[in-house]
Coordinates of C-alpha atoms in Angstrom, one line a residue:
M1 CA 2.8 25.2 -24.5
K2 CA -0.5 23.3 -25.1
D3 CA 1.7 20.1 -25.3
L4 CA 3.4 20.8 -21.9
T5 CA -0.1 21.6 -20.5
K6 CA -1.3 18.1 -21.9
M7 CA 1.7 16.3 -20.5
L8 CA 1.3 17.6 -16.8
T9 CA -2.4 16.9 -17.1
F10 CA -1.8 13.2 -18.1
I11 CA 0.8 13.1 -15.2
K12 CA -1.5 14.3 -12.6
N13 CA -4.4 12.2 -13.6
W14 CA -2.3 9.0 -13.8
T15 CA 0.2 9.6 -11.1
L16 CA -0.2 6.1 -9.3
P17 CA -0.2 3.8 -12.6
L18 CA 2.9 5.9 -13.7
A19 CA 4.5 5.7 -10.4
M20 CA 4.3 1.9 -10.4
L21 CA 5.3 1.4 -14.1
A22 CA 8.5 3.8 -12.8
G23 CA 9.4 1.2 -10.0
A24 CA 9.0 -1.7 -12.1
L25 CA 10.9 -0.3 -15.0
G26 CA 13.6 1.2 -12.9
Y27 CA 14.2 -2.2 -11.2
L28 CA 14.1 -4.0 -14.3
A29 CA 16.4 -1.4 -16.0
F30 CA 19.1 -1.4 -13.2
A31 CA 18.9 -4.9 -11.5
H32 CA 21.7 -6.6 -13.8
F33 CA 24.1 -3.6 -14.2
A34 CA 27.2 -5.0 -12.1
F35 CA 29.0 -1.9 -12.0
L36 CA 26.4 -0.6 -9.6
A37 CA 27.1 -3.4 -7.0
P38 CA 29.4 -1.5 -5.0
T39 CA 26.8 1.0 -4.3
K40 CA 24.1 -1.3 -3.3
P41 CA 24.7 -1.1 0.4
F42 CA 24.8 2.6 0.1
M43 CA 21.5 2.7 -1.9
H44 CA 19.9 0.3 0.5
R45 CA 20.5 2.6 3.3
L46 CA 19.2 5.7 1.3
V47 CA 15.9 3.7 0.3
D48 CA 15.6 2.8 4.0
I49 CA 15.9 6.7 5.3
L50 CA 14.0 8.2 2.5
T51 CA 10.8 6.1 2.6
P52 CA 10.1 6.9 6.2
L53 CA 10.8 10.6 5.5
L54 CA 8.4 10.8 2.5
I55 CA 5.9 8.9 4.6
F56 CA 6.4 11.3 7.5
A57 CA 6.1 14.3 5.2
Q58 CA 2.9 13.2 3.6
L59 CA 1.2 12.4 6.8
L60 CA 2.1 15.5 8.2
L61 CA 0.4 17.4 5.3
T62 CA -2.8 15.1 5.6
F63 CA -2.8 15.6 9.5
C64 CA -2.7 19.2 9.3
K65 CA -6.4 18.8 8.0
V66 CA -7.4 16.7 10.9
N67 CA -9.5 17.9 13.8
P68 CA -8.7 16.3 17.0
R69 CA -12.3 16.3 18.4
D70 CA -13.1 14.2 15.4
L71 CA -10.8 11.3 16.5
L72 CA -13.5 9.2 17.8
P73 CA -14.4 5.5 16.9
V74 CA -17.5 4.9 14.9
R75 CA -19.7 1.8 14.7
W76 CA -18.0 0.6 11.2
H77 CA -14.6 0.4 12.9
G78 CA -16.0 -2.5 15.2
W79 CA -17.1 -4.5 12.1
L80 CA -13.9 -4.1 10.2
L81 CA -12.1 -5.3 13.2
L82 CA -14.3 -8.0 13.5
F83 CA -13.8 -9.2 10.3
Q84 CA -10.1 -9.2 10.5
C85 CA -10.3 -11.2 13.7
I86 CA -12.6 -13.6 12.2
S87 CA -10.9 -14.1 8.8
C88 CA -7.4 -14.6 10.5
L89 CA -8.7 -17.3 12.6
L90 CA -10.6 -19.0 9.8
M91 CA -7.0 -19.2 8.0
V92 CA -5.3 -20.4 11.2
A93 CA -7.7 -23.2 11.4
L94 CA -7.6 -24.2 8.0
L95 CA -3.8 -24.1 8.0
L96 CA -4.1 -26.4 11.1
W97 CA -6.5 -28.7 10.5
G98 CA -7.0 -28.5 6.7
N99 CA -4.1 -31.0 5.9
M100 CA -3.4 -29.5 2.9
S101 CA 0.2 -29.5 0.8
V102 CA 2.9 -27.3 1.2
T103 CA 2.0 -25.2 -1.9
Y104 CA -1.5 -24.6 -0.6
K105 CA -0.2 -24.1 2.8
E106 CA 2.0 -21.0 1.6
I107 CA -0.8 -19.7 -0.4
F108 CA -3.3 -19.6 2.6
E109 CA -0.2 -18.4 5.0
G110 CA -0.2 -15.5 2.4
A111 CA -3.8 -14.8 2.4
M112 CA -3.6 -14.8 6.1
V113 CA -1.1 -11.9 6.3
C114 CA -3.2 -9.7 4.0
L115 CA -6.0 -10.2 6.2
I116 CA -4.8 -9.5 9.5
C117 CA -2.4 -6.8 8.0
P118 CA -3.3 -3.2 9.6
T119 CA -4.1 -0.2 7.3
A120 CA -1.4 1.6 5.5
T121 CA -0.2 4.6 7.3
A122 CA -0.6 6.5 3.8
A123 CA -4.0 5.2 3.3
A124 CA -5.3 8.8 4.6
V125 CA -3.7 10.7 1.7
I126 CA -5.8 8.5 -0.6
T127 CA -8.7 8.7 1.6
G128 CA -8.8 12.5 1.7
K129 CA -8.1 12.6 -2.2
L130 CA -11.4 10.6 -2.8
G131 CA -13.1 12.9 -0.5
G132 CA -13.6 10.5 2.5
S133 CA -13.1 11.1 6.2
V134 CA -9.5 11.4 7.0
S135 CA -10.0 11.5 10.7
A136 CA -12.3 8.1 10.8
L137 CA -9.5 6.7 8.5
T138 CA -6.8 7.7 11.1
T139 CA -8.7 6.1 14.2
Y140 CA -9.1 2.9 12.4
T141 CA -5.5 2.9 11.3
L142 CA -4.5 3.2 15.0
L143 CA -7.1 0.6 16.2
S144 CA -5.9 -2.0 13.2
N145 CA -2.4 -1.5 14.2
I146 CA -3.2 -2.5 17.9
L147 CA -5.4 -5.4 16.8
A148 CA -2.3 -6.6 14.8
A149 CA 0.1 -6.3 17.2
I150 CA -1.8 -8.6 19.8
A151 CA -3.2 -11.2 17.3
V152 CA 0.0 -11.7 15.0
P153 CA 2.2 -12.9 17.9
L154 CA -0.6 -14.9 19.2
L155 CA -1.8 -16.9 16.2
F156 CA 1.1 -16.8 13.9
P157 CA 3.3 -19.4 16.1
L158 CA 0.3 -21.7 16.0
V159 CA 0.7 -22.0 12.3
E160 CA 4.7 -22.1 12.3
P161 CA 5.8 -23.1 15.6
H162 CA 9.5 -22.5 15.0
A163 CA 9.2 -18.5 15.6
D164 CA 11.5 -17.8 18.4
L165 CA 10.0 -14.2 19.4
S166 CA 8.0 -13.8 22.7
F167 CA 4.7 -12.3 22.4
L168 CA 5.8 -9.3 24.5
G169 CA 8.7 -8.8 22.3
A170 CA 6.6 -9.1 19.1
F171 CA 4.0 -7.1 20.4
L172 CA 6.6 -4.3 20.9
K173 CA 8.5 -4.9 17.8
I174 CA 5.3 -4.4 15.6
L175 CA 4.5 -1.2 17.5
S176 CA 7.8 0.1 17.0
K177 CA 7.8 -0.2 13.2
V178 CA 4.1 1.4 13.1
F179 CA 3.5 3.8 15.7
P180 CA 6.2 6.3 15.4
L181 CA 5.3 7.0 12.0
L182 CA 2.1 7.4 12.7
L183 CA 2.0 9.3 15.9
C184 CA 5.1 11.6 15.3
P185 CA 3.6 13.6 12.2
F186 CA 0.3 13.6 13.8
I187 CA 1.9 15.2 16.8
A188 CA 3.8 17.4 14.9
A189 CA 0.7 18.4 13.1
L190 CA -1.2 19.1 16.4
L191 CA 1.8 21.2 17.8
I192 CA 1.9 23.4 14.7
R193 CA -1.9 23.9 14.6
R194 CA -1.6 24.9 18.0
F195 CA 1.6 27.0 18.1
L196 CA 2.3 28.1 14.4
P197 CA -0.9 28.8 12.8
K198 CA 0.8 30.5 9.8
L199 CA 2.9 27.6 9.2
H200 CA -0.4 25.5 9.6
L201 CA -2.1 27.4 6.9
C202 CA 0.7 27.1 4.8
L203 CA 0.7 23.5 5.0
L204 CA -3.1 23.4 4.6
N205 CA -2.4 25.0 1.3
M206 CA 0.0 22.3 0.2
H207 CA -2.3 19.3 0.9
N208 CA -2.1 18.2 -2.7
A209 CA 1.8 17.9 -2.2
A210 CA 0.9 14.8 0.1
F211 CA -0.3 12.7 -2.9
Y212 CA 2.6 13.7 -5.1
L213 CA 4.7 12.4 -1.9
W214 CA 3.1 9.2 -1.9
A215 CA 3.5 8.6 -5.4
I216 CA 7.4 8.6 -4.9
A217 CA 7.1 6.2 -2.1
L218 CA 5.1 4.2 -4.1
T219 CA 7.7 4.0 -6.8
I220 CA 10.2 2.7 -4.5
V221 CA 7.9 0.2 -3.0
T222 CA 7.3 -1.2 -6.5
A223 CA 10.6 -1.6 -7.3
Q224 CA 11.4 -3.7 -3.9
T225 CA 8.2 -5.8 -4.8
F226 CA 9.5 -6.9 -8.2
K227 CA 12.9 -7.3 -6.5
S228 CA 11.4 -9.8 -4.0
L229 CA 9.5 -11.6 -7.0
F230 CA 12.3 -12.0 -9.4
Q231 CA 14.8 -12.9 -6.6
S232 CA 12.3 -15.8 -5.3
D233 CA 13.6 -19.2 -5.5
A234 CA 9.9 -20.3 -6.1
S235 CA 8.6 -21.7 -9.2
A236 CA 6.3 -19.5 -11.3
Q237 CA 3.4 -21.6 -10.8
V238 CA 3.6 -21.2 -7.0
E239 CA 4.2 -17.5 -7.2
I240 CA 1.1 -16.9 -9.3
G241 CA -1.0 -18.8 -6.7
I242 CA 0.3 -16.8 -3.9
G243 CA -0.3 -13.7 -5.9
L244 CA -4.0 -14.5 -6.7
A245 CA -4.3 -15.0 -3.0
G246 CA -3.1 -11.1 -2.5
L247 CA -5.6 -10.3 -5.4
I248 CA -8.6 -12.2 -4.0
T249 CA -8.1 -10.8 -0.3
C250 CA -7.6 -7.3 -1.7
A251 CA -10.7 -7.4 -3.6
V252 CA -12.9 -9.0 -0.7
Q253 CA -11.6 -6.3 1.7
F254 CA -12.3 -3.4 -0.5
L255 CA -15.7 -4.7 -1.5
L256 CA -16.6 -5.6 2.0
G257 CA -15.3 -2.5 3.6
K258 CA -17.2 -0.4 1.0
R259 CA -20.5 -2.6 2.0
I260 CA -20.0 -1.8 5.5
G261 CA -19.4 1.9 5.1
T262 CA -22.3 2.4 2.8
H263 CA -24.7 1.2 5.6
Y264 CA -22.9 3.7 7.9
H265 CA -22.8 6.4 5.2
D266 CA -18.7 6.5 5.1
R267 CA -18.2 4.5 2.0
I268 CA -15.0 5.6 0.8
S269 CA -13.3 5.6 4.3
A270 CA -14.3 2.2 5.4
G271 CA -13.3 0.9 2.0
Q272 CA -9.8 2.3 2.1
A273 CA -9.7 1.4 6.0
L274 CA -10.1 -2.3 5.3
G275 CA -8.5 -2.4 1.6
Q276 CA -5.4 -0.4 1.7
K277 CA -3.0 -2.4 3.8
N278 CA 0.5 -1.7 5.2
T279 CA 2.4 -4.0 3.0
V280 CA 5.8 -3.4 4.1
L281 CA 4.9 -4.5 7.6
A282 CA 3.3 -7.4 6.3
I283 CA 6.2 -8.7 4.2
W284 CA 8.2 -8.3 7.6
M285 CA 5.3 -10.4 9.6
A286 CA 5.4 -13.2 6.9
Y287 CA 9.3 -13.4 6.8
T288 CA 9.4 -13.4 10.7
Y289 CA 6.7 -15.8 11.5
L290 CA 5.6 -17.7 8.5
D291 CA 7.2 -19.5 5.4
P292 CA 9.3 -16.7 3.7
L293 CA 7.5 -17.5 0.4
S294 CA 4.2 -16.4 1.8
S295 CA 5.8 -12.9 1.7
V296 CA 4.8 -12.8 -2.2
A297 CA 1.1 -12.3 -1.2
P298 CA 1.6 -9.0 0.4
G299 CA 4.0 -8.2 -2.1
S300 CA 1.5 -8.6 -5.0
Y301 CA -1.0 -7.0 -2.8
V302 CA 1.1 -3.6 -3.4
L303 CA 0.3 -3.8 -7.0
W304 CA -3.5 -4.9 -6.5
Q305 CA -4.5 -2.0 -3.8
N306 CA -2.8 0.7 -5.9
I307 CA -4.6 -0.6 -9.2
I308 CA -7.7 -0.4 -7.4
N309 CA -6.8 3.2 -6.2
S310 CA -5.9 4.5 -9.6
Y311 CA -9.5 3.2 -10.9
Q312 CA -11.1 5.1 -7.9
L313 CA -9.2 8.1 -8.8
W314 CA -10.2 7.8 -12.4
K315 CA -13.9 7.3 -11.7
K316 CA -14.0 10.2 -9.2
R317 CA -12.5 12.4 -12.0
K318 CA -14.8 11.1 -14.4
K319 CA -17.9 11.8 -11.9
E320 CA -16.6 15.4 -11.4
R321 CA -16.1 16.2 -15.2
F322 CA -20.1 15.3 -15.8

């Protein structure tokens, strides 16, 4: 019984690293089994359906804790949005006038995607787990997605003019990929709060389940990330360079977000808002507008941001222990 308790405690404390490890090992274990080939289309459809359902469920549980009256913009929102704009414009300027080689161009394109990419819809789950303001994070998630929907179709075609999507088409496409998944659980949580108070209370008592649902989704995303890395035709040197661009942008955004948040007494929320990215959307943007190889940067970002999240959760547990 003691061994079982220890094992459950270990899983609870190291959920995110274990989820990433499961995704990586799962892909490596099954990638080369030829007899699974006939089931691949079915598995792809299953993943495409399962991932949004997991995100919807975890956001519904998280948003049940949010009071709609708290969803107002605060000052640190403006500073974070300004950083996203300026950093993206700087990358565009370097790519247009930097006269760099193809390899460096792919690295800077990867960095640009990671900088302008909006906040992950699931960031609210980790923010709540760390003790931050879920309402402030939710508001910034909405704002950052609107910013990306405007900036990406305006700026990215300057770097790679071959993109054939119009501004309006791209704007609506980006919103269609994010807003239903963000707004539907939020509206559902509001309706449950208003008309089904008993169910709302029941969901409030299940708030920890959102974290474990996110861990399952993370396992799937990690497996997909390893798939894209192993199936890329690029050299290992180029992939490492683009992966390092993901690491640097991840570290800078977490640190800067926390620095700005500290000034406004909301260190956790601001750090997660700027640092935790919707990497699935970022990979799509890279494939749509830029050199597809640049998608390695947001692919690696999945690993970097969740390593940081795992460290933050470990640090919080250590602080609570003493």
